[in-house]
């Protein structure tokens, strides 16, 4: 048996949000006891109060989650300034939460220790990892690579980095009853489990391709031997560079497919652009754009 219960609240007060989520969940749970949970929350809540209330209602919950730029569920659809909670119930699948701590100081080692510690608590092999790491203090792609190294290719890692509604100040992560700023929480789900997932975006390449000629991890200095800011200005003009996130870079692979790297911010002082994931020197890149309809589709 495997069951997921979803609760979603748009209340403003944190205590009211927690009460609403717990009431919704208990109504659908009946007598069943959840073993794990995913919590996604908008900014400007008392997060410690929120996780404390949830843990008090469901003791021993293997809980992970993070702050977001928007929340989606089958209860309310797409919402902003809301909080949602998914609870997992199963008598066959095992769940265990883990967290890489202070990942800005070295994600690989921190995650390797955390994953091995979490796996030691399981009696079955993990089948899937759900991942909600920091969105600002460490590179998302570096952290995913760290998870893949220790879990192996047979355990897919699915999730996303934490957000703070484009403030780029701090993102919060949740692990059991802890709230942190520099963490990488994950939830391991074991066999027997059937699942599928997919990713797609509405963004399409525009303008001309360029080649990254200088970069360090997720900070790009030069594209086509001009600064990354100048590369963007070729197509966006000389205005403020505070909307770079609307124009991710397409990073092309050998088969001419591409993945996206979203810009977090640019610096006119040195011409660099910092992205949400790493971009290698020599990568072929191209600006992209999307309409609201294309993204929704």
mmCIF file of C-alpha atoms in Angstrom:
data_model
loop_
_atom_site.group_PDB
_atom_site.id
_atom_site.type_symbol
_atom_site.label_atom_id
_atom_site.label_comp_id
_atom_site.label_asym_id
_atom_site.label_seq_id
_atom_site.Cartn_x
_atom_site.Cartn_y
_atom_site.Cartn_z
ATOM 1 C CA UNK A 1 0.000 0.000 0.000
ATOM 2 C CA UNK A 2 1.209 3.484 -0.861
ATOM 3 C CA UNK A 3 -0.745 6.673 -0.313
ATOM 4 C CA UNK A 4 -0.035 10.394 -0.542
ATOM 5 C CA UNK A 5 -2.132 12.990 1.274
ATOM 6 C CA UNK A 6 -1.898 16.612 0.140
ATOM 7 C CA UNK A 7 -2.793 19.749 2.103
ATOM 8 C CA UNK A 8 -2.502 23.322 0.835
ATOM 9 C CA UNK A 9 -3.246 26.586 2.670
ATOM 10 C CA UNK A 10 -3.262 30.275 1.763
ATOM 11 C CA UNK A 11 -3.691 31.537 5.328
ATOM 12 C CA UNK A 12 -1.407 34.423 6.234
ATOM 13 C CA UNK A 13 -0.688 33.703 9.914
ATOM 14 C CA UNK A 14 1.801 30.874 10.439
ATOM 15 C CA UNK A 15 -0.114 29.279 13.284
ATOM 16 C CA UNK A 16 -3.299 29.333 11.205
ATOM 17 C CA UNK A 17 -1.441 27.817 8.250
ATOM 18 C CA UNK A 18 -0.110 24.966 10.374
ATOM 19 C CA UNK A 19 -3.538 24.278 11.852
ATOM 20 C CA UNK A 20 -5.170 24.321 8.419
ATOM 21 C CA UNK A 21 -2.583 21.939 6.915
ATOM 22 C CA UNK A 22 -2.853 19.514 9.832
ATOM 23 C CA UNK A 23 -6.672 19.544 9.746
ATOM 24 C CA UNK A 24 -6.721 18.874 5.998
ATOM 25 C CA UNK A 25 -4.190 16.070 6.325
ATOM 26 C CA UNK A 26 -5.914 14.365 9.253
ATOM 27 C CA UNK A 27 -9.229 14.393 7.400
ATOM 28 C CA UNK A 28 -7.701 12.457 4.487
ATOM 29 C CA UNK A 29 -5.448 10.248 6.617
ATOM 30 C CA UNK A 30 -8.151 8.836 8.837
ATOM 31 C CA UNK A 31 -6.470 6.302 11.110
ATOM 32 C CA UNK A 32 -3.352 5.998 8.936
ATOM 33 C CA UNK A 33 -0.027 7.299 10.203
ATOM 34 C CA UNK A 34 2.273 9.181 7.795
ATOM 35 C CA UNK A 35 5.922 8.239 7.704
ATOM 36 C CA UNK A 36 7.388 11.077 5.630
ATOM 37 C CA UNK A 37 6.513 14.485 4.265
ATOM 38 C CA UNK A 38 7.391 17.244 1.811
ATOM 39 C CA UNK A 39 6.838 20.841 2.923
ATOM 40 C CA UNK A 40 6.959 23.835 0.572
ATOM 41 C CA UNK A 41 6.436 27.322 1.985
ATOM 42 C CA UNK A 42 6.325 30.875 0.696
ATOM 43 C CA UNK A 43 8.586 33.504 2.238
ATOM 44 C CA UNK A 44 7.910 35.532 5.394
ATOM 45 C CA UNK A 45 6.608 32.795 7.684
ATOM 46 C CA UNK A 46 7.840 31.654 11.083
ATOM 47 C CA UNK A 47 9.330 28.437 9.718
ATOM 48 C CA UNK A 48 10.423 27.018 13.052
ATOM 49 C CA UNK A 49 6.883 27.350 14.361
ATOM 50 C CA UNK A 50 5.574 25.707 11.190
ATOM 51 C CA UNK A 51 7.814 22.636 11.346
ATOM 52 C CA UNK A 52 7.367 22.340 15.118
ATOM 53 C CA UNK A 53 3.583 22.222 14.735
ATOM 54 C CA UNK A 54 3.762 19.630 11.966
ATOM 55 C CA UNK A 55 6.186 17.443 13.922
ATOM 56 C CA UNK A 56 4.033 17.697 17.024
ATOM 57 C CA UNK A 57 1.001 16.563 15.027
ATOM 58 C CA UNK A 58 2.895 13.733 13.304
ATOM 59 C CA UNK A 59 5.724 12.533 15.605
ATOM 60 C CA UNK A 60 8.720 10.878 13.996
ATOM 61 C CA UNK A 61 7.930 12.286 10.542
ATOM 62 C CA UNK A 62 10.770 12.063 8.008
ATOM 63 C CA UNK A 63 10.187 15.620 6.824
ATOM 64 C CA UNK A 64 12.075 17.665 4.227
ATOM 65 C CA UNK A 65 11.281 20.781 2.218
ATOM 66 C CA UNK A 66 12.187 24.367 1.490
ATOM 67 C CA UNK A 67 10.985 27.864 0.737
ATOM 68 C CA UNK A 68 9.733 28.498 -2.778
ATOM 69 C CA UNK A 69 8.931 30.992 -5.518
ATOM 70 C CA UNK A 70 5.446 29.512 -5.907
ATOM 71 C CA UNK A 71 3.513 26.438 -4.831
ATOM 72 C CA UNK A 72 1.540 23.915 -6.904
ATOM 73 C CA UNK A 73 -0.824 21.156 -5.788
ATOM 74 C CA UNK A 74 -3.972 19.356 -6.848
ATOM 75 C CA UNK A 75 -5.769 21.099 -3.974
ATOM 76 C CA UNK A 76 -5.329 24.753 -4.978
ATOM 77 C CA UNK A 77 -3.504 24.506 -8.294
ATOM 78 C CA UNK A 78 -0.813 27.170 -8.685
ATOM 79 C CA UNK A 79 -0.583 29.634 -5.814
ATOM 80 C CA UNK A 80 1.813 32.191 -4.422
ATOM 81 C CA UNK A 81 2.126 33.155 -0.760
ATOM 82 C CA UNK A 82 0.896 29.725 0.283
ATOM 83 C CA UNK A 83 2.183 26.593 2.020
ATOM 84 C CA UNK A 84 1.638 22.997 0.971
ATOM 85 C CA UNK A 85 2.373 19.681 2.613
ATOM 86 C CA UNK A 86 2.457 16.183 1.122
ATOM 87 C CA UNK A 87 2.437 13.224 3.527
ATOM 88 C CA UNK A 88 3.457 9.675 2.573
ATOM 89 C CA UNK A 89 1.867 6.519 3.959
ATOM 90 C CA UNK A 90 3.057 3.004 3.113
ATOM 91 C CA UNK A 91 3.378 -0.418 4.681
ATOM 92 C CA UNK A 92 6.004 -1.554 2.123
ATOM 93 C CA UNK A 93 8.109 1.434 1.091
ATOM 94 C CA UNK A 94 10.611 2.732 3.644
ATOM 95 C CA UNK A 95 11.452 6.431 4.001
ATOM 96 C CA UNK A 96 14.429 8.162 5.532
ATOM 97 C CA UNK A 97 15.400 11.832 5.492
ATOM 98 C CA UNK A 98 18.949 13.116 5.461
ATOM 99 C CA UNK A 99 20.692 16.437 5.054
ATOM 100 C CA UNK A 100 23.995 17.759 3.814
ATOM 101 C CA UNK A 101 25.070 20.516 6.191
ATOM 102 C CA UNK A 102 27.103 23.644 5.389
ATOM 103 C CA UNK A 103 27.196 22.658 1.725
ATOM 104 C CA UNK A 104 28.778 25.992 0.791
ATOM 105 C CA UNK A 105 31.957 24.642 2.439
ATOM 106 C CA UNK A 106 31.992 21.455 0.382
ATOM 107 C CA UNK A 107 28.840 19.789 -0.927
ATOM 108 C CA UNK A 108 30.369 16.488 -2.066
ATOM 109 C CA UNK A 109 31.782 15.454 1.295
ATOM 110 C CA UNK A 110 28.803 16.685 3.286
ATOM 111 C CA UNK A 111 26.294 14.854 1.075
ATOM 112 C CA UNK A 112 28.376 11.674 0.938
ATOM 113 C CA UNK A 113 28.377 11.475 4.731
ATOM 114 C CA UNK A 114 24.660 12.286 4.948
ATOM 115 C CA UNK A 115 23.578 9.755 2.310
ATOM 116 C CA UNK A 116 25.615 6.931 3.818
ATOM 117 C CA UNK A 117 24.196 7.704 7.255
ATOM 118 C CA UNK A 118 20.641 7.704 5.869
ATOM 119 C CA UNK A 119 21.127 4.460 3.907
ATOM 120 C CA UNK A 120 22.362 2.712 7.029
ATOM 121 C CA UNK A 121 18.886 3.160 8.527
ATOM 122 C CA UNK A 122 17.141 1.340 5.662
ATOM 123 C CA UNK A 123 16.583 -2.398 5.325
ATOM 124 C CA UNK A 124 15.878 -2.109 1.585
ATOM 125 C CA UNK A 125 17.690 -0.489 -1.313
ATOM 126 C CA UNK A 126 16.682 3.103 -2.161
ATOM 127 C CA UNK A 127 14.778 3.543 -5.424
ATOM 128 C CA UNK A 128 14.332 7.320 -5.572
ATOM 129 C CA UNK A 129 15.726 10.450 -3.931
ATOM 130 C CA UNK A 130 13.730 13.656 -3.506
ATOM 131 C CA UNK A 131 15.987 16.688 -3.083
ATOM 132 C CA UNK A 132 15.272 20.254 -1.821
ATOM 133 C CA UNK A 133 18.670 21.949 -1.343
ATOM 134 C CA UNK A 134 19.674 25.568 -0.782
ATOM 135 C CA UNK A 135 19.125 27.813 -3.766
ATOM 136 C CA UNK A 136 21.839 30.391 -3.104
ATOM 137 C CA UNK A 137 24.803 29.193 -1.050
ATOM 138 C CA UNK A 138 25.894 26.310 -3.317
ATOM 139 C CA UNK A 139 25.554 25.284 -6.943
ATOM 140 C CA UNK A 140 22.500 23.127 -7.638
ATOM 141 C CA UNK A 141 24.250 21.055 -10.309
ATOM 142 C CA UNK A 142 27.255 20.457 -8.032
ATOM 143 C CA UNK A 143 24.968 19.182 -5.283
ATOM 144 C CA UNK A 144 23.091 16.904 -7.703
ATOM 145 C CA UNK A 145 26.428 15.507 -8.901
ATOM 146 C CA UNK A 146 27.373 14.892 -5.273
ATOM 147 C CA UNK A 147 24.162 12.934 -4.716
ATOM 148 C CA UNK A 148 24.695 10.898 -7.887
ATOM 149 C CA UNK A 149 28.249 9.967 -6.873
ATOM 150 C CA UNK A 150 27.174 8.329 -3.636
ATOM 151 C CA UNK A 151 23.759 6.972 -4.701
ATOM 152 C CA UNK A 152 24.831 5.654 -8.105
ATOM 153 C CA UNK A 153 23.077 5.936 -11.462
ATOM 154 C CA UNK A 154 20.346 3.498 -10.410
ATOM 155 C CA UNK A 155 18.745 5.978 -7.993
ATOM 156 C CA UNK A 156 17.288 9.030 -9.763
ATOM 157 C CA UNK A 157 17.470 12.354 -7.939
ATOM 158 C CA UNK A 158 14.438 14.592 -8.459
ATOM 159 C CA UNK A 159 13.554 17.950 -6.933
ATOM 160 C CA UNK A 160 14.576 21.590 -7.062
ATOM 161 C CA UNK A 161 16.517 24.241 -5.231
ATOM 162 C CA UNK A 162 14.907 26.496 -2.635
ATOM 163 C CA UNK A 163 13.678 29.963 -3.593
ATOM 164 C CA UNK A 164 12.905 33.278 -1.924
ATOM 165 C CA UNK A 165 10.634 34.953 -4.514
ATOM 166 C CA UNK A 166 13.538 36.492 -6.444
ATOM 167 C CA UNK A 167 14.890 38.441 -3.483
ATOM 168 C CA UNK A 168 18.210 36.539 -3.684
ATOM 169 C CA UNK A 169 18.849 37.140 0.000
ATOM 170 C CA UNK A 170 18.417 33.770 1.718
ATOM 171 C CA UNK A 171 16.518 30.536 1.210
ATOM 172 C CA UNK A 172 15.391 28.203 3.986
ATOM 173 C CA UNK A 173 15.511 24.410 4.032
ATOM 174 C CA UNK A 174 13.593 22.037 6.295
ATOM 175 C CA UNK A 175 14.890 18.780 7.768
ATOM 176 C CA UNK A 176 12.715 17.002 10.338
ATOM 177 C CA UNK A 177 12.300 19.724 12.998
ATOM 178 C CA UNK A 178 15.218 21.898 11.834
ATOM 179 C CA UNK A 179 15.226 25.073 9.738
ATOM 180 C CA UNK A 180 18.520 25.940 8.024
ATOM 181 C CA UNK A 181 20.051 28.305 5.465
ATOM 182 C CA UNK A 182 22.950 26.281 4.037
ATOM 183 C CA UNK A 183 21.574 22.758 3.874
ATOM 184 C CA UNK A 184 20.640 20.142 1.307
ATOM 185 C CA UNK A 185 17.787 17.960 2.633
ATOM 186 C CA UNK A 186 16.810 14.775 0.813
ATOM 187 C CA UNK A 187 14.305 11.975 1.238
ATOM 188 C CA UNK A 188 15.129 8.418 0.196
ATOM 189 C CA UNK A 189 12.268 6.112 -0.840
ATOM 190 C CA UNK A 190 12.950 2.394 -1.140
ATOM 191 C CA UNK A 191 11.793 -0.443 -3.328
ATOM 192 C CA UNK A 192 9.190 -1.695 -4.149
ATOM 193 C CA UNK A 193 8.218 1.552 -5.837
ATOM 194 C CA UNK A 194 7.054 2.409 -9.341
ATOM 195 C CA UNK A 195 7.424 6.020 -10.388
ATOM 196 C CA UNK A 196 8.004 8.296 -13.344
ATOM 197 C CA UNK A 197 8.933 11.929 -13.766
ATOM 198 C CA UNK A 198 9.679 14.361 -16.551
ATOM 199 C CA UNK A 199 10.996 17.854 -17.118
ATOM 200 C CA UNK A 200 10.224 20.338 -19.854
ATOM 201 C CA UNK A 201 10.175 24.104 -20.237
ATOM 202 C CA UNK A 202 8.463 26.624 -22.479
ATOM 203 C CA UNK A 203 11.718 28.467 -23.196
ATOM 204 C CA UNK A 204 13.066 28.526 -26.759
ATOM 205 C CA UNK A 205 16.468 29.761 -28.014
ATOM 206 C CA UNK A 206 16.697 33.186 -29.647
ATOM 207 C CA UNK A 207 19.482 35.194 -31.284
ATOM 208 C CA UNK A 208 22.932 33.724 -31.973
ATOM 209 C CA UNK A 209 24.862 31.023 -30.162
ATOM 210 C CA UNK A 210 27.982 31.840 -28.184
ATOM 211 C CA UNK A 211 30.820 29.942 -26.540
ATOM 212 C CA UNK A 212 31.691 30.272 -22.851
ATOM 213 C CA UNK A 213 35.347 31.306 -22.790
ATOM 214 C CA UNK A 214 35.815 31.937 -19.056
ATOM 215 C CA UNK A 215 33.830 30.534 -16.129
ATOM 216 C CA UNK A 216 34.247 29.153 -12.643
ATOM 217 C CA UNK A 217 31.524 26.790 -11.469
ATOM 218 C CA UNK A 218 28.263 28.773 -11.674
ATOM 219 C CA UNK A 219 29.863 32.188 -12.321
ATOM 220 C CA UNK A 220 30.423 33.023 -15.995
ATOM 221 C CA UNK A 221 32.930 35.758 -16.762
ATOM 222 C CA UNK A 222 33.244 35.686 -20.553
ATOM 223 C CA UNK A 223 31.169 34.511 -23.524
ATOM 224 C CA UNK A 224 32.695 34.904 -27.000
ATOM 225 C CA UNK A 225 35.530 36.826 -25.336
ATOM 226 C CA UNK A 226 33.217 39.583 -24.099
ATOM 227 C CA UNK A 227 31.877 39.794 -20.558
ATOM 228 C CA UNK A 228 28.774 37.774 -19.791
ATOM 229 C CA UNK A 229 26.904 41.025 -19.090
ATOM 230 C CA UNK A 230 27.917 42.345 -22.525
ATOM 231 C CA UNK A 231 26.656 39.123 -24.118
ATOM 232 C CA UNK A 232 23.254 39.713 -22.515
ATOM 233 C CA UNK A 233 23.274 43.414 -23.452
ATOM 234 C CA UNK A 234 23.682 42.536 -27.128
ATOM 235 C CA UNK A 235 20.077 41.391 -27.064
ATOM 236 C CA UNK A 236 18.528 43.043 -24.007
ATOM 237 C CA UNK A 237 19.922 46.557 -24.445
ATOM 238 C CA UNK A 238 21.549 48.858 -21.933
ATOM 239 C CA UNK A 239 18.827 48.832 -19.281
ATOM 240 C CA UNK A 240 19.009 47.383 -15.787
ATOM 241 C CA UNK A 241 20.063 43.767 -15.556
ATOM 242 C CA UNK A 242 17.522 42.869 -12.872
ATOM 243 C CA UNK A 243 15.422 40.683 -15.196
ATOM 244 C CA UNK A 244 18.113 38.231 -16.297
ATOM 245 C CA UNK A 245 16.178 35.335 -14.774
ATOM 246 C CA UNK A 246 13.523 35.757 -17.462
ATOM 247 C CA UNK A 247 16.104 34.843 -20.096
ATOM 248 C CA UNK A 248 17.871 31.603 -19.109
ATOM 249 C CA UNK A 249 20.802 30.331 -21.128
ATOM 250 C CA UNK A 250 20.283 27.230 -23.228
ATOM 251 C CA UNK A 251 23.378 25.033 -22.772
ATOM 252 C CA UNK A 252 23.694 22.675 -25.717
ATOM 253 C CA UNK A 253 24.720 19.041 -25.546
ATOM 254 C CA UNK A 254 26.358 16.904 -28.235
ATOM 255 C CA UNK A 255 23.000 15.796 -29.711
ATOM 256 C CA UNK A 256 21.941 19.480 -30.030
ATOM 257 C CA UNK A 257 19.411 19.174 -27.222
ATOM 258 C CA UNK A 258 19.826 21.681 -24.429
ATOM 259 C CA UNK A 259 19.223 22.226 -20.732
ATOM 260 C CA UNK A 260 18.634 25.578 -19.070
ATOM 261 C CA UNK A 261 20.755 27.605 -16.700
ATOM 262 C CA UNK A 262 18.817 30.417 -15.041
ATOM 263 C CA UNK A 263 20.679 33.608 -14.196
ATOM 264 C CA UNK A 264 20.450 34.669 -10.574
ATOM 265 C CA UNK A 265 22.089 38.086 -10.933
ATOM 266 C CA UNK A 266 24.661 40.019 -12.926
ATOM 267 C CA UNK A 267 27.358 42.446 -11.821
ATOM 268 C CA UNK A 268 28.165 45.467 -13.968
ATOM 269 C CA UNK A 269 31.344 46.044 -11.930
ATOM 270 C CA UNK A 270 33.108 42.947 -13.279
ATOM 271 C CA UNK A 271 30.690 41.824 -16.010
ATOM 272 C CA UNK A 272 29.976 38.434 -14.454
ATOM 273 C CA UNK A 273 26.670 36.589 -14.343
ATOM 274 C CA UNK A 274 25.939 34.064 -11.596
ATOM 275 C CA UNK A 275 23.689 31.145 -12.525
ATOM 276 C CA UNK A 276 21.672 28.613 -10.533
ATOM 277 C CA UNK A 277 23.904 25.807 -11.855
ATOM 278 C CA UNK A 278 27.400 25.314 -13.227
ATOM 279 C CA UNK A 279 28.375 26.114 -16.827
ATOM 280 C CA UNK A 280 31.635 24.717 -18.208
ATOM 281 C CA UNK A 281 34.205 26.576 -20.270
ATOM 282 C CA UNK A 282 33.695 25.675 -23.922
ATOM 283 C CA UNK A 283 29.938 25.203 -23.588
ATOM 284 C CA UNK A 284 27.782 26.424 -26.465
ATOM 285 C CA UNK A 285 25.060 28.701 -25.123
ATOM 286 C CA UNK A 286 22.166 30.750 -26.439
ATOM 287 C CA UNK A 287 19.692 33.160 -24.869
ATOM 288 C CA UNK A 288 16.126 31.886 -24.508
ATOM 289 C CA UNK A 289 12.722 33.425 -23.985
ATOM 290 C CA UNK A 290 9.217 32.181 -23.253
ATOM 291 C CA UNK A 291 5.667 33.424 -23.164
ATOM 292 C CA UNK A 292 3.245 32.726 -20.325
ATOM 293 C CA UNK A 293 1.244 30.431 -22.625
ATOM 294 C CA UNK A 294 4.355 28.494 -23.663
ATOM 295 C CA UNK A 295 5.395 27.928 -20.059
ATOM 296 C CA UNK A 296 1.883 26.798 -19.081
ATOM 297 C CA UNK A 297 1.712 24.433 -22.060
#
